[in-house]
Coordinates of C-alpha atoms in Angstrom, one line a residue:
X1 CA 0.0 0.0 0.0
X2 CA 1.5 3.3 -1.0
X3 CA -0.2 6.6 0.1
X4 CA 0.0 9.5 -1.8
X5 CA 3.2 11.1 -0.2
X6 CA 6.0 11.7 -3.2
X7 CA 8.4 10.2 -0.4
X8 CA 7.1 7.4 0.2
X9 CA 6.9 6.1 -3.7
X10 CA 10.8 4.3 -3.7
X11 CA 10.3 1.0 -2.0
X12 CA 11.8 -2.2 -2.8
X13 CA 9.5 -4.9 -3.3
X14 CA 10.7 -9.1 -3.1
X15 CA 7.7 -10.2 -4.0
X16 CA 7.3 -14.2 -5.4
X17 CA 4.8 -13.9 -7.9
X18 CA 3.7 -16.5 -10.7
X19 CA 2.9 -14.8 -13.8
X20 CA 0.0 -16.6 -16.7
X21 CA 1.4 -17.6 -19.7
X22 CA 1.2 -14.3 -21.7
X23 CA -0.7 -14.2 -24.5
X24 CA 0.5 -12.6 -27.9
X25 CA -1.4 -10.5 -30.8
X26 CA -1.0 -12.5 -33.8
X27 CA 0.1 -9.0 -35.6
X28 CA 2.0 -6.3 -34.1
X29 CA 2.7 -3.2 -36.1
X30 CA 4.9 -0.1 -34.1
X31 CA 5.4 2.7 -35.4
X32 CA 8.2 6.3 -34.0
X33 CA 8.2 9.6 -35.1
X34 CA 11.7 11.7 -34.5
X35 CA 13.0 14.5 -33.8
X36 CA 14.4 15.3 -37.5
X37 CA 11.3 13.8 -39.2
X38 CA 11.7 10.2 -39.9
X39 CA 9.5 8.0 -39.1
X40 CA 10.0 4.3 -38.0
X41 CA 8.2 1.3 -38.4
X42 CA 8.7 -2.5 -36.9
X43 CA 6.2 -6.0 -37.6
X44 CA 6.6 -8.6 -34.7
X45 CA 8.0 -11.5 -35.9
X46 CA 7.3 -15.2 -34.9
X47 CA 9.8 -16.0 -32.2
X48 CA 8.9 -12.2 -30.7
X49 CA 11.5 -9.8 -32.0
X50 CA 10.3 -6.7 -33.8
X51 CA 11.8 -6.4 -37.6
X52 CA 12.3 -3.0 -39.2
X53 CA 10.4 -2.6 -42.5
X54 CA 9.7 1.0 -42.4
X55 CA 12.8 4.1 -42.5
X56 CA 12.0 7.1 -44.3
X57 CA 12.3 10.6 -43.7
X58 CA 8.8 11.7 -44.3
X59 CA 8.6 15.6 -42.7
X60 CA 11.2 18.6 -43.0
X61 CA 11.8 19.3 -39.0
X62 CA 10.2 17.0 -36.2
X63 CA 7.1 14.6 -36.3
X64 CA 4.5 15.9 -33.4
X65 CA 1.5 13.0 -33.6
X66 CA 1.0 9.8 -35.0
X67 CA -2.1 7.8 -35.6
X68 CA -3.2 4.4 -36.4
X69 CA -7.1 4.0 -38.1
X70 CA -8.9 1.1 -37.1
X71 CA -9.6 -1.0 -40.5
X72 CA -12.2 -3.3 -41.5
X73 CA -10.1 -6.4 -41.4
X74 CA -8.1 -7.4 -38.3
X75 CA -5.5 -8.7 -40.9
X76 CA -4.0 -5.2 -42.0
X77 CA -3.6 -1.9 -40.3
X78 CA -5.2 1.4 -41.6
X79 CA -4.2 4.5 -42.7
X80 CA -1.3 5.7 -41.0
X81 CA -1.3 9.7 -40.3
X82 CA 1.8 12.1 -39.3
X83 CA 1.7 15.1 -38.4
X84 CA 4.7 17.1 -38.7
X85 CA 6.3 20.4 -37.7
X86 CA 6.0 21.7 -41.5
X87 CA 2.6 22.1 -40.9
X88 CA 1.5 19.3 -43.1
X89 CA -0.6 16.2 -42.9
X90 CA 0.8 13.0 -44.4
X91 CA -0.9 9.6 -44.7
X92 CA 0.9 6.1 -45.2
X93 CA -0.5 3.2 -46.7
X94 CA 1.8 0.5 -44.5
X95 CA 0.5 -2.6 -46.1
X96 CA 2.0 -1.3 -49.8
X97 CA 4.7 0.5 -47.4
X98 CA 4.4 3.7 -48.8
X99 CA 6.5 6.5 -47.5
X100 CA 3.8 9.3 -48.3
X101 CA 0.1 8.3 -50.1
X102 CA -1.0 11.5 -49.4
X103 CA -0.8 14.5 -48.1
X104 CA -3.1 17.9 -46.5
X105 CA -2.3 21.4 -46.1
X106 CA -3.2 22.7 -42.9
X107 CA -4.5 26.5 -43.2
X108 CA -2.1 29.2 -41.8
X109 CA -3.8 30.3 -39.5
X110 CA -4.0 26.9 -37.5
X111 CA -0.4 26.5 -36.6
X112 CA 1.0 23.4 -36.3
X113 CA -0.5 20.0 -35.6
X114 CA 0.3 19.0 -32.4
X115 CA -1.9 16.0 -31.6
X116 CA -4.5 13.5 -33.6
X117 CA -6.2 10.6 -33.2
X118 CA -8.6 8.5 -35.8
X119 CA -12.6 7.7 -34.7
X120 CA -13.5 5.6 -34.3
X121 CA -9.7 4.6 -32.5
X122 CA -9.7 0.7 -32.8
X123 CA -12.9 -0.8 -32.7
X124 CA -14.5 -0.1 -36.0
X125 CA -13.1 0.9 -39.1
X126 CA -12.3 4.7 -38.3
X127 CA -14.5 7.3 -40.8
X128 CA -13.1 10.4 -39.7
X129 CA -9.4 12.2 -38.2
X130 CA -9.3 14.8 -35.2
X131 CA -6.8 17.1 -35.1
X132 CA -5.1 19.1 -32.4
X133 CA -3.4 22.3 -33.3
X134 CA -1.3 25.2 -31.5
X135 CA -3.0 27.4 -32.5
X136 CA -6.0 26.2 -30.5
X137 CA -8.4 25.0 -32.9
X138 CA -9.6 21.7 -33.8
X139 CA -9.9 20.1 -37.6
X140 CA -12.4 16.8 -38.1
X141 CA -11.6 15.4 -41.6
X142 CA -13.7 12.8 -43.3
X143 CA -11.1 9.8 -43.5
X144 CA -12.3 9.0 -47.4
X145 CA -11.5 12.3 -48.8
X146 CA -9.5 14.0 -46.4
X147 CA -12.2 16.8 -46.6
X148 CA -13.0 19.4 -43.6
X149 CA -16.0 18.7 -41.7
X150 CA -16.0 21.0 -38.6
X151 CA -13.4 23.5 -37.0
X152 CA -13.7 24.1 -33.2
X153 CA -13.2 26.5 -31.4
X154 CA -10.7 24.8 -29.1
X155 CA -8.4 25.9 -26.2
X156 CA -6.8 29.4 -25.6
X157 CA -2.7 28.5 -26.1
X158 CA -3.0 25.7 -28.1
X159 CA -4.0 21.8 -27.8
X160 CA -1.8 20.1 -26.2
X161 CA -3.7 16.3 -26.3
X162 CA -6.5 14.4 -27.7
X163 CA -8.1 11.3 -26.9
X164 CA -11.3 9.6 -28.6
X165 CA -14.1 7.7 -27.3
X166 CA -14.1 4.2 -28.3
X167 CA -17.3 4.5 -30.0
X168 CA -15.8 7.5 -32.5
X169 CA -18.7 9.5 -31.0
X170 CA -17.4 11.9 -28.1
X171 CA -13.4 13.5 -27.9
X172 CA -12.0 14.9 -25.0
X173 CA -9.2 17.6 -25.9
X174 CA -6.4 19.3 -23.3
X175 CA -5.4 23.1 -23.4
X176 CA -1.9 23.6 -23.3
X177 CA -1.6 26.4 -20.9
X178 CA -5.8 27.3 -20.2
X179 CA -6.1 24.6 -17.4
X180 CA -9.4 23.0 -19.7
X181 CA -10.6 19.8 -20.3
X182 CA -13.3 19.7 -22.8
X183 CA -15.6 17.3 -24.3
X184 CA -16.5 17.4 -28.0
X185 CA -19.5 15.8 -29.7
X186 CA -18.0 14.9 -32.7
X187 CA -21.7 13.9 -34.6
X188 CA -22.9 17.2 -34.1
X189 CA -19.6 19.0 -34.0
X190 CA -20.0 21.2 -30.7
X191 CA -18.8 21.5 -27.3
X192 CA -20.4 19.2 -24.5
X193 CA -19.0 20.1 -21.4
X194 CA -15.5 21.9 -19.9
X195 CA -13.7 20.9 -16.9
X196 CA -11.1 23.3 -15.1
X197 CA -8.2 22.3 -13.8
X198 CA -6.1 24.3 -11.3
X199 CA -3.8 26.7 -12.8
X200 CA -0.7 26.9 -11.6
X201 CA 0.9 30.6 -11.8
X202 CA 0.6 33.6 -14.0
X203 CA 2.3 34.5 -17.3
X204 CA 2.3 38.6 -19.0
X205 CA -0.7 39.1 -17.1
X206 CA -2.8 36.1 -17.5
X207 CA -2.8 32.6 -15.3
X208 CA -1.5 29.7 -16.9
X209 CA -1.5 25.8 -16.1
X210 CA 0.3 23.1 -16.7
X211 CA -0.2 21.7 -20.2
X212 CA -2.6 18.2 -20.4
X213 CA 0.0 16.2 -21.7
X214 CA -1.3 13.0 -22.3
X215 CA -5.3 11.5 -22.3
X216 CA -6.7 7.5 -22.4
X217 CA -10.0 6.1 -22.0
X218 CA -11.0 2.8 -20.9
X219 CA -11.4 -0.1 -23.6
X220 CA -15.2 -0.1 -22.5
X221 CA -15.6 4.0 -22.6
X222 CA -16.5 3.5 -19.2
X223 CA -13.7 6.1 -17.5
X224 CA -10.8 8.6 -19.0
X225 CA -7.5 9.2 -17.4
X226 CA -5.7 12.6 -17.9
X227 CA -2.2 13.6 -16.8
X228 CA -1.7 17.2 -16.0
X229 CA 1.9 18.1 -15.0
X230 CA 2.9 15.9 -12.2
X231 CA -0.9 14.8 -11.8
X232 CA -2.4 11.8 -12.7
X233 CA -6.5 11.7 -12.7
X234 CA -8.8 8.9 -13.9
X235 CA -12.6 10.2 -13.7
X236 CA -15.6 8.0 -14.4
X237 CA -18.2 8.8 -17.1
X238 CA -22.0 8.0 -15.6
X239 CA -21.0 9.3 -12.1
X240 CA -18.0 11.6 -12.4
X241 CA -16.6 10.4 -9.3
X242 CA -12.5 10.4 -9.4
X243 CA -11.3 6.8 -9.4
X244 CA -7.6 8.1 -9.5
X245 CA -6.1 11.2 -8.4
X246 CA -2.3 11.0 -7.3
X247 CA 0.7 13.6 -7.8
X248 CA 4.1 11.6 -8.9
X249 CA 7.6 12.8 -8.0
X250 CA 8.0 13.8 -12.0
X251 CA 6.4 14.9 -14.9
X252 CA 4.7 13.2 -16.7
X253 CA 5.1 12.3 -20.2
X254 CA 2.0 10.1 -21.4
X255 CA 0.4 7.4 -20.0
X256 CA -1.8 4.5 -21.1
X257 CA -4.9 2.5 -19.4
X258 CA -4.6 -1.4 -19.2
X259 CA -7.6 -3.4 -19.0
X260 CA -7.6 -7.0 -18.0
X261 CA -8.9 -9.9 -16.2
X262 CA -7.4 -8.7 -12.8
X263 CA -9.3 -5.4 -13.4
X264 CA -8.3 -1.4 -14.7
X265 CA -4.8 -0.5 -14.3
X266 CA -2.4 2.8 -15.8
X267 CA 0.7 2.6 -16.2
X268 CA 2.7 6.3 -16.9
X269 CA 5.8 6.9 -19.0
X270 CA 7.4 9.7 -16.6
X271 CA 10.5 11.9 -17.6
X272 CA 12.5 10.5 -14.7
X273 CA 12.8 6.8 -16.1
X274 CA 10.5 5.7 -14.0
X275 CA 7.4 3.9 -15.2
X276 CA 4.7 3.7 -12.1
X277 CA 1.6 1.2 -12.2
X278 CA -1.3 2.3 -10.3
X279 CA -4.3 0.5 -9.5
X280 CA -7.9 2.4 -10.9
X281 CA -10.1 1.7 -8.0
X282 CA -9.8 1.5 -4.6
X283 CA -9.1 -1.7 -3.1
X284 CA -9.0 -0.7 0.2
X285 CA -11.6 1.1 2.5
X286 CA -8.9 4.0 4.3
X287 CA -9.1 6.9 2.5
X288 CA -5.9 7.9 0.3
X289 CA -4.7 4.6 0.3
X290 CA -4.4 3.2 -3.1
X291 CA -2.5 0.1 -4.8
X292 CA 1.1 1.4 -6.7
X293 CA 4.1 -0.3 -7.4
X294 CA 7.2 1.3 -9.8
X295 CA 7.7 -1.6 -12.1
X296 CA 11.0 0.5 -13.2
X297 CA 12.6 2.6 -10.4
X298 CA 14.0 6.2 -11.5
X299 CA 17.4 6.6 -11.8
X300 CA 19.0 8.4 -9.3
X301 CA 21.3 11.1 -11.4
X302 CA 20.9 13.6 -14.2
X303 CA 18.5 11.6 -16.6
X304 CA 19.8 10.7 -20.4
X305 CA 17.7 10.0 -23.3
X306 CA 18.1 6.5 -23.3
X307 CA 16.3 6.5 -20.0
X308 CA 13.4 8.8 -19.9
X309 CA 10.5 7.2 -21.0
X310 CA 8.9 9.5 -23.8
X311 CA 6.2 7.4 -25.1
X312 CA 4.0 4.3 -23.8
X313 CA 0.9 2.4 -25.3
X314 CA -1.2 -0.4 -24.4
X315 CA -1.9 -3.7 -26.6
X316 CA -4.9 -4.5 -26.5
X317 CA -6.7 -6.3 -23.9
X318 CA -3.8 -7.1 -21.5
X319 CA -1.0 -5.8 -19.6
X320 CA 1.5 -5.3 -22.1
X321 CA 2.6 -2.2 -23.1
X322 CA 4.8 -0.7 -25.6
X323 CA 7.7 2.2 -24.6
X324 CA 9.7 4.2 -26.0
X325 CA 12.7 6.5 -24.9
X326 CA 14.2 9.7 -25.7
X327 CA 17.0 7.6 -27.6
X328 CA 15.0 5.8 -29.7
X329 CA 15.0 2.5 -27.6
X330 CA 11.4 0.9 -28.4
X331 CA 10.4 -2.1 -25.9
X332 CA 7.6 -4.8 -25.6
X333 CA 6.9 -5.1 -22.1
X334 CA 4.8 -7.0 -20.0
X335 CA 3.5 -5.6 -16.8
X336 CA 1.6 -8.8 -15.5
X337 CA 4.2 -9.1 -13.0
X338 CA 3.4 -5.5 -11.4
X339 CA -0.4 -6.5 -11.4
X340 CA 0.4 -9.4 -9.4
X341 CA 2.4 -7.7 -7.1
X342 CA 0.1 -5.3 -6.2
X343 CA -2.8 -8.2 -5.7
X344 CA -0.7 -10.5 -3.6
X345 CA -2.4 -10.3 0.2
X346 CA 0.0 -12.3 1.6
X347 CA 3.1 -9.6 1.2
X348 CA 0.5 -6.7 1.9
X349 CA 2.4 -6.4 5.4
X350 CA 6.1 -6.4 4.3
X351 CA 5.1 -3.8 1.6
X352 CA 3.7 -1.4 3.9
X353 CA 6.6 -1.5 6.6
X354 CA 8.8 -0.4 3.6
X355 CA 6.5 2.1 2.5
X356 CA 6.1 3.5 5.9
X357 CA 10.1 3.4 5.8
X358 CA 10.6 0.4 8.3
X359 CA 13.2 -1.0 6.0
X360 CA 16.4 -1.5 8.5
X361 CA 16.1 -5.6 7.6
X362 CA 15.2 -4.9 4.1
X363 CA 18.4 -4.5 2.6
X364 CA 19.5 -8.6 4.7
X365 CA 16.0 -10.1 3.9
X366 CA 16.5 -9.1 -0.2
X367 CA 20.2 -10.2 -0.4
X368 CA 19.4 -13.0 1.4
X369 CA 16.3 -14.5 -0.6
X370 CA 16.9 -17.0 -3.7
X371 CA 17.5 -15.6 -6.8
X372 CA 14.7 -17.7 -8.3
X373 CA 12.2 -16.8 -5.7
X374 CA 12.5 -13.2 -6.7
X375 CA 10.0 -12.0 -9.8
X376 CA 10.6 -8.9 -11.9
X377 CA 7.7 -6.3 -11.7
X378 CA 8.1 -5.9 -15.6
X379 CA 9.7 -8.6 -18.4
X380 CA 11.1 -6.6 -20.9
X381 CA 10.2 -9.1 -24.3
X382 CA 12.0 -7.4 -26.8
X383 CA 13.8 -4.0 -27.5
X384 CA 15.3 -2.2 -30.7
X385 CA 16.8 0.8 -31.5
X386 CA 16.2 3.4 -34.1
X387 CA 19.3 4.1 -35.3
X388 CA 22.0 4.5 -33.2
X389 CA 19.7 6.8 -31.1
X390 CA 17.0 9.2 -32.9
X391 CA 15.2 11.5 -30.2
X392 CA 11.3 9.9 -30.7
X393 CA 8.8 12.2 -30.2
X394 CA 5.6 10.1 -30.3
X395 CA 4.4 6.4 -30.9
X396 CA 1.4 4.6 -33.0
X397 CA 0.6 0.8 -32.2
X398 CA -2.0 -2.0 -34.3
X399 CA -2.7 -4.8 -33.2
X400 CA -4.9 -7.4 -34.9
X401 CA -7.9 -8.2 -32.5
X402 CA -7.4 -12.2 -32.9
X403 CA -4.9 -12.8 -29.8
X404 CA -4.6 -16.8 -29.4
X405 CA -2.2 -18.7 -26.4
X406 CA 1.3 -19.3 -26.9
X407 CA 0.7 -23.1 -26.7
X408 CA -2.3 -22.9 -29.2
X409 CA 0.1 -21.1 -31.7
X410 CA 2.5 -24.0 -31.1
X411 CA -0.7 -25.9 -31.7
X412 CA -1.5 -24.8 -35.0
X413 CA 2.1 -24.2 -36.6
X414 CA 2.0 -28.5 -35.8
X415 CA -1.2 -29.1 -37.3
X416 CA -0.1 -27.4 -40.3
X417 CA 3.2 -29.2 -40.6
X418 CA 1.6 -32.3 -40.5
X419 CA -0.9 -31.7 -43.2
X420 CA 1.5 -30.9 -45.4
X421 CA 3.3 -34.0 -44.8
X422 CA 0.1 -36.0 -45.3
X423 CA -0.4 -34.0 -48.5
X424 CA 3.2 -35.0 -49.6
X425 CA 2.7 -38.6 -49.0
X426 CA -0.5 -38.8 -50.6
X427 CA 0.6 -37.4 -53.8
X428 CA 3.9 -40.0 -54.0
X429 CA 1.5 -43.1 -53.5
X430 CA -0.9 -41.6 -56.3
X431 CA 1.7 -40.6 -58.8
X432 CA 2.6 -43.6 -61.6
X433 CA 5.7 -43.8 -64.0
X434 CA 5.6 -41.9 -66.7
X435 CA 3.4 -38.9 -65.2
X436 CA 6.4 -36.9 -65.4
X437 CA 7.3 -35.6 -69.1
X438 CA 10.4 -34.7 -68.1
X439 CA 12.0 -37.8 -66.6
X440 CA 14.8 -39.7 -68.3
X441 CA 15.0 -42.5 -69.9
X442 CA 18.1 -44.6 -69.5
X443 CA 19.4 -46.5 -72.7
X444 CA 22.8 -48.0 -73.8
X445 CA 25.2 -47.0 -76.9
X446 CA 23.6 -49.6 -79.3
X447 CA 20.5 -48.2 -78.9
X448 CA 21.4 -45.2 -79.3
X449 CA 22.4 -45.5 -82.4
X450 CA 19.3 -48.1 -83.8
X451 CA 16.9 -44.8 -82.9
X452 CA 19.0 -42.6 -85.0
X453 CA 19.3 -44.9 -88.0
X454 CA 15.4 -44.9 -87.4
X455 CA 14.8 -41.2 -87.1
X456 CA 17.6 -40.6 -90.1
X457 CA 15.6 -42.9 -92.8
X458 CA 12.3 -41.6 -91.8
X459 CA 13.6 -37.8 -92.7
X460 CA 15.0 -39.1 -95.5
X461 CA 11.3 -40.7 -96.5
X462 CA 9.5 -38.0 -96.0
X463 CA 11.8 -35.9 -97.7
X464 CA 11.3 -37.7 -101.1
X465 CA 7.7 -37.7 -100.5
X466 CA 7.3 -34.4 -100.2
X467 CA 9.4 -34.2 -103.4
X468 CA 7.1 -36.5 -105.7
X469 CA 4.3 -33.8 -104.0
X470 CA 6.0 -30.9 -105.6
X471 CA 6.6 -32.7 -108.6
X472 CA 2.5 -33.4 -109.0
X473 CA 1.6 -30.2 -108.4
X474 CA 3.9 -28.5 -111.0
X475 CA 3.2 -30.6 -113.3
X476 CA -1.1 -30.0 -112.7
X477 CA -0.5 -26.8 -112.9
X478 CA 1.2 -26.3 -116.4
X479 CA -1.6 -28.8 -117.8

């Protein structure tokens, strides 16, 4: 149990912990934008490591948003959009791996894009594109022509994040300095409701906040998360009751919701290379107690790019999550590990007395446990690197919706094989000789020779018959 005291966060946990066999998307498409405009893509490969097929400088200065659509067919991903300092919109077919299929000129007036996101997000196949800009104003564009549907008014400053309902219907937007959180009905293109935030000082006159940096709903639409500065806030829709409302020791960066069988989980990328997971709801009745645990401690010196988390996104309906760092190191990571943690009763005790800083055994207890009894709070799958290490500025994941058991792929690849062996086996006992043209057909030197005495006095037979033809004809001919 962790309170909310910044202090009281650093705890070391030896927790033994079994983790479920994880299960794995069938298709895993990643995708980085930089910080001098290229844009990176990776496909997840069999045996789990993430293969590069996608390197291309796409945008003249840095990439600000990327965004996935949600296609028809769980096979493919859709139309991938980046949105780029330039002020220009670019769409990429990946399947045909195109570089640029398109592109859209914002107006000049709108700034630059800053954030976007397709709706519908992942559930349906996505009809029409939201887009964020710094100037404050918001663009919907119809997906199938890239046409302008509605400009809103937006925030004072700028936006600074987007996130859409999972039904396409509803988008909440972030200012970037007016302390508003605002809900857009995106059918009727107007604003719903505004929430203020607390402001935190005064710039040339006028109060400012701390930008919304980051925004997530719920797989179900059910609640929205939010992080504001150092402040992370999960509200839920029918009652608007907080479910989550902590400050962190450092800023946040993004963060992502995690839904699962073991219930509603975020997990935040924060700029001090720490990656906390916090539980949604309460699990306990005392009031600003809540279930944490930092699957990745920060470091304890002057932060480098390689370890500030910039970037982190769910897959799909489970705990793993993909990250990405300042330097351009992209990870798989599952955070099953953390959920158990925090849902293990039995260590509730030893977790506390830590928390609470009763830790003068901690230190001999740890070194003296087995090495095998201890369990990671994260297993990092698989990481790459883009390039030998390109500043990411922002991260776009597919998935295909079909997510089978480790042991059932195992399963199938099997079943597979041994078809094809049966296939192979029946077409040996049903082929006969001579069903091949191209076999050969062994004879000795004597032989040889009779067949091309043969062939010789047959040419030379014909050859005279066609002669006495000729001769008939001319001869008809002159009569």
């Amino acid at each position: 149990k962790i309170t909310k005291n910044p202090s009281l966060w650093k705890v070391r946990f030896s927790v033994i912990s079994i983790i479920d066999k994880m299960t794995l998307p069938t298709r895993l498409v990643i995708v980085v934008g930089t910080y001098d405009g290229v844009l990176g893509g990776w496909e997840k490969q069999h045996d789990e490591s993430l293969k590069l097929t996608l390197a291309s400088a796409v945008h003249q200065g840095s990439l600000r948003s990327l965004a996935m659509a949600a296609s028809a067919s769980d096979k493919t991903p859709g139309t991938l959009l980046s949105c780029g300092y330039d002020e220009m919109l670019k769409t990429h077919d990946w399947v045909k791996r195109l570089n640029s299929s398109g592109e859209v000129r914002t107006p000049a007036d709108f700034g630059t894009p800053i954030c976007s996101s397709f709706a519908p997000p992942t559930t349906f196949p996505s009809t029409h594109c939201i887009v964020g800009f710094s100037g404050g104003k918001l663009a919907l564009y119809k997906k199938r022509d890239w046409s302008l549907q509605h400009v809103l008014a937006g925030h004072e400053g700028g936006v600074s994040s987007l996130g859409v309902h999972p039904s396409g219907k509803l988008a909440l937007s972030g200012g970037q300095s007016d302390g508003k959180l605002k809900l857009w009905d995106l059918t009727k293109g107007r604003l719903a409701y505004v929430t203020n935030l607390h402001r935190g000082g005064a710039r040339e006159g006028r109060s400012v906040s701390a930008p919304v940096v980051s925004i997530a709903w719920t797989k179900n639409g059910s609640a929205y998360g939010w992080a504001h500065g150092n402040h992370v806030t999960v509200r839920d829709v029918e009652t608007g009751k907080d479910l989550l409302d902590v400050e962190l020791p450092s800023r946040v960066n993004q963060i992502t919701i995690m839904q699962g069988k073991d219930g509603v989980f975020i997990a935040v990328a924060c700029n001090d290379g720490s990656l906390p997971v916090l539980a949604v709801a309460d699990v306990d009745s005392d009031e600003g107690v809540r279930r944490a645990i930092l699957a990745i401690e920060p470091v304890n010196k002057v932060v480098a790019g390689e370890e500030r988390f910039k970037c982190i996104e769910a897959i799909d309906s489970s705990y793993l999550v993909v990250t990405a760092t300042s330097a351009g190191v992209v990870s798989i990571m599952n955070l099953e590990g953390s959920i158990k943690m925090m849902l293990s009763n039995e260590n509730d005790d030893d977790v506390s007395n830590n928390a609470l800083g009763n830790d003068d055994s901690g230190e001999e207890e740890y070194d003296s446990d087995d090495e095998e009894d201890v369990e990671l709070a994260v297993d990092i799958i698989t990481s790459v690197q883009l390039g030998s290490g390109a500043r990411v500025t922002c991260l776009a994941t597919w998935c295909g919706n079909t997510i089978v058991e480790e042991n059932e792929m195992e399963r199938i690849d099997r079943g597979k094989n041994s078809k094809q062996r049966k296939a192979k086996e029946n077409e040996k006992r049903s082929s006969k000789p001579g069903d091949n043209p191209k076999a050969e057909v062994q004879m000795d030197s004597s032989t040889v020779e009779k067949a091309r005495a043969l062939v010789s006095k047959a040419k030379k037979i014909e050859a005279k018959k066609k002669k006495k033809r000729r001769i008939k004809h001319k001869n008809s001919t002159k009569k």
